[in-house]
CSV table of C-alpha atoms in Angstrom, one decimal:
chain,number,residue,atom,x,y,z
A,1,MET,CA,-16.5,35.4,-79.9
A,2,SER,CA,-15.4,31.9,-80.8
A,3,LEU,CA,-18.0,29.7,-79.2
A,4,ASP,CA,-17.1,26.9,-81.6
A,5,GLY,CA,-13.5,27.0,-80.5
A,6,LEU,CA,-14.4,27.1,-76.9
A,7,GLN,CA,-16.7,24.1,-77.2
A,8,ARG,CA,-14.2,22.2,-79.2
A,9,THR,CA,-11.6,22.8,-76.6
A,10,MET,CA,-14.0,21.6,-73.8
A,11,PHE,CA,-15.0,18.6,-75.9
A,12,ALA,CA,-11.4,17.6,-76.5
A,13,ARG,CA,-10.6,17.9,-72.8
A,14,VAL,CA,-13.7,15.8,-71.9
A,15,THR,CA,-12.8,13.2,-74.5
A,16,ALA,CA,-9.2,13.0,-73.4
A,17,GLY,CA,-10.1,13.1,-69.7
A,18,ASP,CA,-7.6,15.9,-69.3
A,19,ARG,CA,-8.7,19.2,-67.9
A,20,ALA,CA,-5.4,20.8,-68.7
A,21,LEU,CA,-5.3,19.8,-72.4
A,22,ALA,CA,-4.0,22.9,-74.3
A,23,PRO,CA,-6.7,24.6,-76.4
A,24,GLY,CA,-6.3,23.6,-80.0
A,25,HIS,CA,-8.6,26.3,-81.2
A,26,PRO,CA,-8.5,30.1,-80.9
A,27,LEU,CA,-10.1,31.5,-77.8
A,28,ASP,CA,-10.9,35.1,-76.9
A,29,GLU,CA,-9.9,36.5,-73.6
A,30,LEU,CA,-13.2,35.9,-71.8
A,31,GLU,CA,-13.2,32.3,-73.0
A,32,ARG,CA,-9.7,31.6,-72.0
A,33,LEU,CA,-10.3,33.2,-68.6
A,34,ALA,CA,-13.4,31.2,-68.0
A,35,LEU,CA,-11.5,27.9,-68.7
A,36,ASP,CA,-8.5,28.9,-66.7
A,37,THR,CA,-10.5,29.7,-63.6
A,38,ASP,CA,-13.1,26.9,-64.0
A,39,ASP,CA,-15.8,29.6,-64.1
A,40,VAL,CA,-18.8,27.5,-64.8
A,41,GLY,CA,-21.2,30.5,-64.6
A,42,ALA,CA,-19.2,32.3,-67.3
A,43,LEU,CA,-19.1,29.2,-69.5
A,44,TRP,CA,-22.9,29.0,-69.3
A,45,GLN,CA,-23.2,32.7,-70.1
A,46,LEU,CA,-20.9,32.3,-73.1
A,47,GLY,CA,-23.4,29.8,-74.5
A,48,VAL,CA,-21.7,26.4,-74.0
A,49,HIS,CA,-24.2,23.6,-74.7
A,50,PRO,CA,-25.6,22.3,-71.4
A,51,VAL,CA,-24.8,18.6,-72.1
A,52,LEU,CA,-21.2,19.5,-72.8
A,53,LEU,CA,-21.1,21.7,-69.7
A,54,ASN,CA,-22.4,18.9,-67.6
A,55,SER,CA,-19.6,16.6,-68.8
A,56,TYR,CA,-17.0,19.3,-68.3
A,57,CYS,CA,-18.2,19.9,-64.7
A,58,ARG,CA,-17.7,16.2,-64.0
A,59,LEU,CA,-14.2,16.4,-65.5
A,60,ILE,CA,-13.1,19.3,-63.3
A,61,GLY,CA,-14.5,17.5,-60.2
A,62,LEU,CA,-17.5,19.7,-59.4
A,63,ARG,CA,-20.3,18.0,-57.6
A,64,ARG,CA,-23.8,18.6,-58.9
A,65,ASP,CA,-24.9,20.7,-56.0
A,66,GLN,CA,-21.8,22.8,-56.5
A,67,TYR,CA,-22.3,23.6,-60.1
A,68,ARG,CA,-26.0,24.0,-59.7
A,69,ALA,CA,-25.2,26.8,-57.2
A,70,LEU,CA,-22.7,28.3,-59.6
A,71,LEU,CA,-25.2,28.3,-62.4
A,72,GLU,CA,-28.1,29.6,-60.3
A,73,ALA,CA,-26.0,32.6,-59.4
A,74,VAL,CA,-25.8,33.7,-63.0
A,75,ALA,CA,-29.0,32.3,-64.4
A,76,PRO,CA,-31.8,31.8,-61.8
A,77,PRO,CA,-34.5,29.4,-63.0
A,78,ALA,CA,-37.2,31.3,-64.9
A,79,ASP,CA,-40.7,31.4,-63.6
A,80,ARG,CA,-42.8,28.7,-65.1
A,81,ALA,CA,-45.0,30.5,-67.7
A,82,LEU,CA,-45.6,27.9,-70.5
A,83,GLU,CA,-48.8,26.0,-70.3
A,84,VAL,CA,-48.3,22.3,-70.3
A,85,PRO,CA,-51.0,19.6,-70.2
A,86,TRP,CA,-49.5,17.6,-67.4
A,87,ARG,CA,-50.0,20.4,-65.0
A,88,ASN,CA,-53.7,20.6,-65.8
A,89,SER,CA,-54.6,17.0,-65.7
B,1,MET,CA,-37.2,-13.7,-90.7
B,2,ALA,CA,-36.5,-12.0,-87.4
B,3,GLN,CA,-39.2,-11.5,-84.9
B,4,LEU,CA,-39.9,-8.7,-82.4
B,5,VAL,CA,-40.6,-10.5,-79.1
B,6,MET,CA,-40.2,-7.7,-76.6
B,7,ALA,CA,-40.7,-3.9,-76.7
B,8,ALA,CA,-39.8,-2.1,-73.5
B,9,CYS,CA,-38.3,1.2,-72.2
B,10,SER,CA,-36.3,2.3,-69.2
B,11,SER,CA,-34.9,5.5,-68.0
B,12,HIS,CA,-31.2,5.6,-67.8
B,13,ALA,CA,-28.8,7.5,-65.6
B,14,PRO,CA,-25.1,7.1,-65.0
B,15,MET,CA,-25.7,7.2,-61.2
B,16,MET,CA,-28.1,4.2,-61.4
B,17,LEU,CA,-24.9,2.1,-61.6
B,18,ALA,CA,-22.1,4.4,-60.5
B,19,ALA,CA,-23.9,5.4,-57.3
B,20,ARG,CA,-26.5,2.8,-57.1
B,21,ASP,CA,-26.8,2.9,-53.3
B,22,SER,CA,-27.3,6.7,-53.3
B,23,ALA,CA,-30.9,6.1,-54.0
B,24,PRO,CA,-33.3,5.4,-51.1
B,25,GLU,CA,-33.6,1.7,-50.8
B,26,ALA,CA,-37.3,1.4,-51.5
B,27,GLN,CA,-36.9,3.4,-54.7
B,28,ARG,CA,-33.8,1.5,-55.8
B,29,VAL,CA,-35.4,-1.9,-55.2
B,30,ALA,CA,-38.6,-1.0,-57.1
B,31,PHE,CA,-36.7,0.3,-60.1
B,32,PHE,CA,-34.2,-2.6,-60.3
B,33,GLU,CA,-36.9,-5.2,-59.7
B,34,ALA,CA,-38.7,-3.9,-62.8
B,35,LEU,CA,-35.6,-4.3,-64.8
B,36,ALA,CA,-35.1,-7.8,-63.3
B,37,ARG,CA,-38.6,-8.7,-64.5
B,38,LEU,CA,-37.6,-7.7,-68.0
B,39,ARG,CA,-34.3,-9.6,-67.7
B,40,THR,CA,-36.2,-12.8,-66.7
B,41,GLU,CA,-38.5,-12.3,-69.7
B,42,ILE,CA,-35.6,-11.7,-72.0
B,43,HIS,CA,-34.2,-15.0,-71.0
B,44,THR,CA,-37.5,-16.8,-71.1
B,45,LEU,CA,-38.2,-15.4,-74.6
B,46,ASP,CA,-34.7,-16.6,-75.7
B,47,VAL,CA,-33.9,-13.1,-77.1
B,48,THR,CA,-30.9,-13.3,-79.4
B,49,ALA,CA,-30.4,-9.6,-80.2
B,50,MET,CA,-31.2,-6.4,-78.5
B,51,VAL,CA,-31.9,-3.3,-80.6
B,52,VAL,CA,-31.4,-0.4,-78.2
B,53,VAL,CA,-32.6,3.1,-79.0
B,54,SER,CA,-31.0,5.8,-77.0
B,55,ASN,CA,-29.7,9.4,-77.2
B,56,GLU,CA,-26.4,10.9,-78.0
B,57,HIS,CA,-24.4,12.6,-75.2
B,58,PHE,CA,-21.5,13.9,-77.3
B,59,THR,CA,-20.0,10.4,-77.1
B,60,ASN,CA,-19.9,9.6,-80.8
B,61,PHE,CA,-20.8,12.9,-82.4
B,62,PHE,CA,-20.1,16.6,-81.8
B,63,LEU,CA,-21.5,19.8,-83.2
B,64,ASP,CA,-19.4,19.5,-86.3
B,65,ASN,CA,-21.3,16.4,-87.4
B,66,PHE,CA,-24.5,15.4,-85.6
B,67,PRO,CA,-27.0,13.0,-87.2
B,68,GLN,CA,-30.6,12.8,-86.1
B,69,LEU,CA,-30.4,9.0,-86.1
B,70,CYS,CA,-27.5,6.6,-86.5
B,71,VAL,CA,-27.6,2.8,-86.7
B,72,GLY,CA,-24.5,0.9,-85.4
B,73,ILE,CA,-23.6,-1.8,-87.8
B,74,GLY,CA,-20.2,-2.8,-86.5
B,75,GLU,CA,-19.0,-6.2,-85.3
B,76,SER,CA,-18.8,-4.7,-81.8
B,77,CYS,CA,-18.9,-1.5,-79.9
B,78,PHE,CA,-16.6,-0.3,-77.2
B,79,GLY,CA,-18.2,0.7,-73.9
B,80,PRO,CA,-18.9,2.1,-71.6
B,81,VAL,CA,-16.8,5.2,-72.4
B,82,GLU,CA,-17.2,6.3,-68.7
B,83,PRO,CA,-14.6,4.2,-66.8
B,84,TRP,CA,-16.3,5.2,-63.5
B,85,LEU,CA,-19.7,3.8,-64.5
B,86,GLY,CA,-19.2,0.5,-62.6
B,87,VAL,CA,-19.4,-1.7,-65.7
B,88,PRO,CA,-16.2,-3.2,-67.0
B,89,GLN,CA,-15.1,-1.6,-70.2
B,90,ARG,CA,-15.1,-4.1,-73.1
B,91,GLN,CA,-16.2,-4.8,-76.6
B,92,TRP,CA,-19.9,-5.4,-76.8
B,93,PRO,CA,-20.8,-7.8,-79.6
B,94,GLY,CA,-23.0,-6.4,-82.4
B,95,ARG,CA,-25.2,-8.1,-85.0
B,96,PRO,CA,-24.0,-6.7,-88.3
B,97,VAL,CA,-26.3,-8.8,-90.6
B,98,LEU,CA,-29.3,-7.7,-88.6
B,99,ALA,CA,-28.1,-4.1,-88.3
B,100,GLU,CA,-27.4,-3.7,-92.0
B,101,SER,CA,-30.7,-5.1,-92.8
B,102,LEU,CA,-32.4,-2.7,-90.4
B,103,LEU,CA,-30.5,0.2,-91.9
B,104,GLY,CA,-31.4,-0.7,-95.4
B,105,SER,CA,-35.1,-1.2,-94.5
B,106,LEU,CA,-35.2,2.1,-92.6
B,107,VAL,CA,-33.7,4.1,-95.5
B,108,HIS,CA,-35.9,2.4,-98.1
B,109,GLY,CA,-38.8,2.9,-95.8
B,110,GLY,CA,-38.3,6.7,-95.7
B,111,VAL,CA,-36.1,7.1,-92.6
B,112,ASP,CA,-32.8,8.6,-93.7
B,113,ALA,CA,-30.7,7.1,-90.9
B,114,ALA,CA,-27.0,7.6,-90.8
B,115,PHE,CA,-24.8,4.6,-89.9
B,116,SER,CA,-21.5,3.8,-88.3
B,117,SER,CA,-19.4,0.7,-88.0
B,118,ARG,CA,-17.5,2.2,-85.1
B,119,LEU,CA,-19.9,3.5,-82.4
B,120,SER,CA,-19.0,3.7,-78.8
B,121,LEU,CA,-21.5,3.0,-76.1
B,122,ASP,CA,-22.0,5.3,-73.0
B,123,HIS,CA,-24.2,5.0,-70.0
B,124,GLY,CA,-27.2,5.7,-72.2
B,125,ILE,CA,-27.2,2.2,-73.6
B,126,VAL,CA,-24.9,0.3,-71.2
B,127,SER,CA,-26.6,1.1,-68.0
B,128,VAL,CA,-29.9,-0.4,-69.2
B,129,ALA,CA,-28.4,-3.2,-71.4
B,130,ALA,CA,-26.1,-4.5,-68.7
B,131,GLU,CA,-29.0,-4.8,-66.3
B,132,LEU,CA,-31.2,-6.5,-68.9
B,133,MET,CA,-28.6,-9.0,-69.9
B,134,GLY,CA,-27.4,-10.2,-66.6
B,135,GLU,CA,-24.9,-13.0,-67.1
B,136,ARG,CA,-25.8,-13.4,-70.8
B,137,ASP,CA,-23.9,-11.6,-73.5
B,138,ILE,CA,-26.6,-10.7,-76.0
B,139,PRO,CA,-25.6,-8.9,-79.2
B,140,VAL,CA,-26.6,-5.2,-79.3
B,141,VAL,CA,-27.6,-3.1,-82.3
B,142,PRO,CA,-27.4,0.5,-81.1
B,143,ILE,CA,-29.6,3.1,-82.6
B,144,ILE,CA,-28.5,6.6,-81.5
B,145,GLN,CA,-31.0,9.5,-81.6
B,146,ASN,CA,-30.4,13.2,-81.4
B,147,CYS,CA,-32.3,14.3,-78.3
B,148,ALA,CA,-30.1,17.2,-77.3
B,149,VAL,CA,-29.1,19.5,-80.1
B,150,THR,CA,-31.6,21.7,-82.0
B,151,PRO,CA,-33.2,21.3,-84.4
B,152,LEU,CA,-34.7,18.2,-82.9
B,153,SER,CA,-36.6,15.8,-85.0
B,154,PRO,CA,-40.3,16.1,-84.2
B,155,LEU,CA,-41.8,13.8,-81.6
B,156,ALA,CA,-44.2,12.4,-84.1
B,157,ARG,CA,-41.3,11.3,-86.3
B,158,ALA,CA,-39.9,9.3,-83.5
B,159,VAL,CA,-43.1,7.3,-83.5
B,160,GLU,CA,-43.0,6.9,-87.3
B,161,VAL,CA,-39.4,5.7,-87.1
B,162,GLY,CA,-40.6,3.0,-84.7
B,163,ARG,CA,-43.3,1.9,-87.2
B,164,VAL,CA,-40.8,1.6,-89.9
B,165,LEU,CA,-38.3,-0.1,-87.6
B,166,ARG,CA,-40.9,-2.8,-86.7
B,167,ASP,CA,-41.3,-3.7,-90.3
B,168,ALA,CA,-37.5,-3.6,-90.7
B,169,ILE,CA,-37.1,-6.0,-87.8
B,170,GLU,CA,-39.6,-8.4,-89.2
B,171,ALA,CA,-38.1,-8.2,-92.7
B,172,ALA,CA,-34.6,-9.0,-91.6
B,173,PRO,CA,-33.2,-12.2,-93.1
B,174,THR,CA,-32.1,-13.6,-89.8
B,175,ASP,CA,-33.8,-15.9,-87.3
B,176,ASP,CA,-33.2,-13.4,-84.4
B,177,ARG,CA,-35.6,-13.0,-81.6
B,178,VAL,CA,-35.3,-9.3,-81.0
B,179,ALA,CA,-35.9,-7.2,-77.9
B,180,LEU,CA,-36.4,-3.6,-78.8
B,181,ILE,CA,-35.4,-1.4,-75.9
B,182,GLY,CA,-35.7,2.4,-75.5
B,183,ALA,CA,-33.3,3.9,-73.0
B,184,GLY,CA,-33.5,7.5,-71.9
B,185,GLY,CA,-35.5,10.1,-70.1
B,186,LEU,CA,-37.8,10.7,-68.3
B,187,SER,CA,-37.7,14.2,-66.8
B,188,HIS,CA,-34.2,15.6,-65.9
B,189,TRP,CA,-32.0,18.5,-66.5
B,190,VAL,CA,-28.5,17.8,-68.0
B,191,GLY,CA,-26.4,20.9,-67.4
B,192,PRO,CA,-28.8,23.8,-66.9
B,193,PRO,CA,-29.3,25.5,-63.6
B,194,ARG,CA,-32.2,23.2,-62.7
B,195,VAL,CA,-29.9,20.1,-62.7
B,196,GLY,CA,-31.2,17.8,-60.0
B,197,ASP,CA,-34.9,18.7,-60.4
B,198,ILE,CA,-37.5,16.1,-61.5
B,199,ASP,CA,-40.9,16.8,-62.9
B,200,GLU,CA,-42.9,13.9,-61.5
B,201,ASP,CA,-46.1,15.1,-63.0
B,202,PHE,CA,-44.7,15.0,-66.5
B,203,ASP,CA,-43.2,11.6,-65.9
B,204,ARG,CA,-46.5,10.1,-64.7
B,205,TRP,CA,-48.4,11.8,-67.5
B,206,VAL,CA,-46.1,10.4,-70.2
B,207,LEU,CA,-46.2,6.9,-68.7
B,208,SER,CA,-49.9,7.0,-68.4
B,209,HIS,CA,-50.4,8.0,-72.0
B,210,LEU,CA,-47.9,5.4,-73.2
B,211,ALA,CA,-49.6,2.7,-71.2
B,212,SER,CA,-53.0,3.5,-72.6
B,213,GLY,CA,-51.7,3.9,-76.2
B,214,ASP,CA,-52.4,7.7,-76.4
B,215,VAL,CA,-49.2,8.5,-78.2
B,216,ASP,CA,-50.7,11.3,-80.2
B,217,VAL,CA,-51.3,13.3,-77.0
B,218,ILE,CA,-47.6,13.1,-76.3
B,219,THR,CA,-46.5,13.9,-79.8
B,220,ALA,CA,-48.7,17.0,-79.8
B,221,LEU,CA,-46.3,18.6,-77.3
B,222,SER,CA,-44.0,21.3,-78.6
B,223,ASP,CA,-40.3,21.1,-77.9
B,224,ALA,CA,-40.7,24.1,-75.7
B,225,GLN,CA,-43.3,22.3,-73.6
B,226,VAL,CA,-41.1,19.2,-73.3
B,227,ASN,CA,-38.3,21.4,-72.2
B,228,GLU,CA,-40.4,22.4,-69.2
B,229,ALA,CA,-39.6,18.9,-67.9
B,230,GLY,CA,-35.9,19.4,-68.6
B,231,ASN,CA,-33.6,19.3,-71.5
B,232,GLY,CA,-33.2,15.6,-70.8
B,233,ALA,CA,-36.9,15.0,-71.2
B,234,HIS,CA,-36.4,15.2,-75.0
B,235,GLU,CA,-35.1,11.7,-74.6
B,236,ILE,CA,-38.7,10.5,-74.6
B,237,ARG,CA,-38.1,10.2,-78.3
B,238,SER,CA,-36.6,6.8,-77.6
B,239,TRP,CA,-39.7,5.7,-75.8
B,240,LEU,CA,-41.9,7.0,-78.6
B,241,THR,CA,-39.9,5.1,-81.2
B,242,VAL,CA,-40.4,1.8,-79.2
B,243,ALA,CA,-44.1,2.7,-78.8
B,244,GLY,CA,-44.3,3.3,-82.5
B,245,ALA,CA,-42.9,-0.2,-83.2
B,246,ALA,CA,-45.2,-1.8,-80.6
B,247,GLY,CA,-48.2,-0.2,-82.1
B,248,ALA,CA,-47.3,-0.6,-85.8
B,249,GLY,CA,-49.5,-2.1,-88.4
B,250,GLY,CA,-52.8,-1.4,-86.6
B,251,ALA,CA,-51.9,-3.3,-83.5
B,252,GLU,CA,-53.5,-1.9,-80.3
B,253,LEU,CA,-50.8,-0.2,-78.3
B,254,ARG,CA,-51.0,-1.1,-74.6
B,255,GLY,CA,-48.2,-1.0,-72.0
B,256,GLU,CA,-47.7,-1.9,-68.4
B,257,VAL,CA,-45.8,0.5,-66.2
B,258,LEU,CA,-43.5,-1.7,-64.2
B,259,ALA,CA,-42.0,1.0,-62.1
B,260,TYR,CA,-41.8,4.7,-61.6
B,261,GLU,CA,-39.6,6.4,-59.0
B,262,ALA,CA,-38.4,10.0,-58.9
B,263,ILE,CA,-34.9,9.4,-57.7
B,264,HIS,CA,-33.3,12.7,-56.9
B,265,SER,CA,-29.8,11.3,-56.2
B,266,TRP,CA,-29.8,10.0,-59.8
B,267,ILE,CA,-31.3,13.4,-61.0
B,268,THR,CA,-33.9,11.5,-63.1
B,269,GLY,CA,-37.4,10.3,-63.2
B,270,MET,CA,-36.8,6.6,-63.4
B,271,GLY,CA,-39.5,4.6,-65.2
B,272,VAL,CA,-39.9,1.2,-66.8
B,273,ILE,CA,-42.6,0.2,-69.2
B,274,ARG,CA,-43.2,-2.9,-71.2
B,275,PHE,CA,-45.5,-2.9,-74.2
B,276,ASP,CA,-47.8,-5.8,-74.9
B,277,LEU,CA,-46.9,-7.7,-78.0
B,278,ALA,CA,-49.1,-10.7,-77.3
B,279,ASP,CA,-51.8,-11.6,-79.8
B,280,GLN,CA,-50.3,-9.3,-82.4
B,281,GLY,CA,-49.5,-12.1,-84.7
B,282,ALA,CA,-52.9,-12.3,-86.2
B,283,ILE,CA,-53.1,-8.5,-86.7
B,284,ARG,CA,-49.7,-8.3,-88.4
């Protein structure tokens, strides 16, 4: 795995505003495939930082409802289990 | 010496400018009227510099070099980096003498802030600053916080940074009349599957405790608890820093919530608060 290379590649593309910018870092097969196919769910599962993923989705033209659906397909929101004071007040 | 004449916070969201009209009219009007009130006060108070505390969105820093806090000391900052934001891209004038003084006072006061002479501004600062300035071009000193990448600085430290920042502002060798602005939060999810959700209960709880000065209740939250209101909710650090400054030196912290709207089309709980600095002269 080369999460660092994957994220650097995505960051470079976002910064340049160029979704086709060639990867400047080594990627493994899964990472390259996820980028080549705009597989947002796979990028999430590979561990891409969510703030970076958000920017990348904007770069590749996905609307929020589109990428939410893609993410929910691979990572359904967890049940709320943690106690927080604002829900008890 | 410089003087702190305003301490206020606002949520930011790129869509508040880029898709302003996507919000229901009543919500949009309520939110922007609150910012307009602050804008009027900024003009009335003859503010000469805005110190804006906001979070990093991988605009200036990436995972290879990511400070917890960075003071912009440059002559100017380019922004917004988002050409689609709806604000003309330009150089925003800085206030280097004030900024370098703040930086020095922060470091000597125990806050190991990084600094940069070449920060860029994104929606985090621009969306709020542009609304607060109106037609005036007020110099901006940006202070960038890490609110996104673990390990996150503890919430209580954000308050402490504010306390030191208040002293730093009032020790600065300029005659600036400073507005300290926090820009970020409230609840929202940036990137995770829950993107688009808003935790209105969290937002109102935070605003209520800020308004009544019960900051310790907020800083008692763990990062995991804050995360229940979204990864973007960690941006309340900027609000806590401004609260720390407003309540520094034994001053009673009180705030007025000027607006709160859960605006789903902007994916964010949009709040505005102004802290009361009146009658603090005798205390400080």
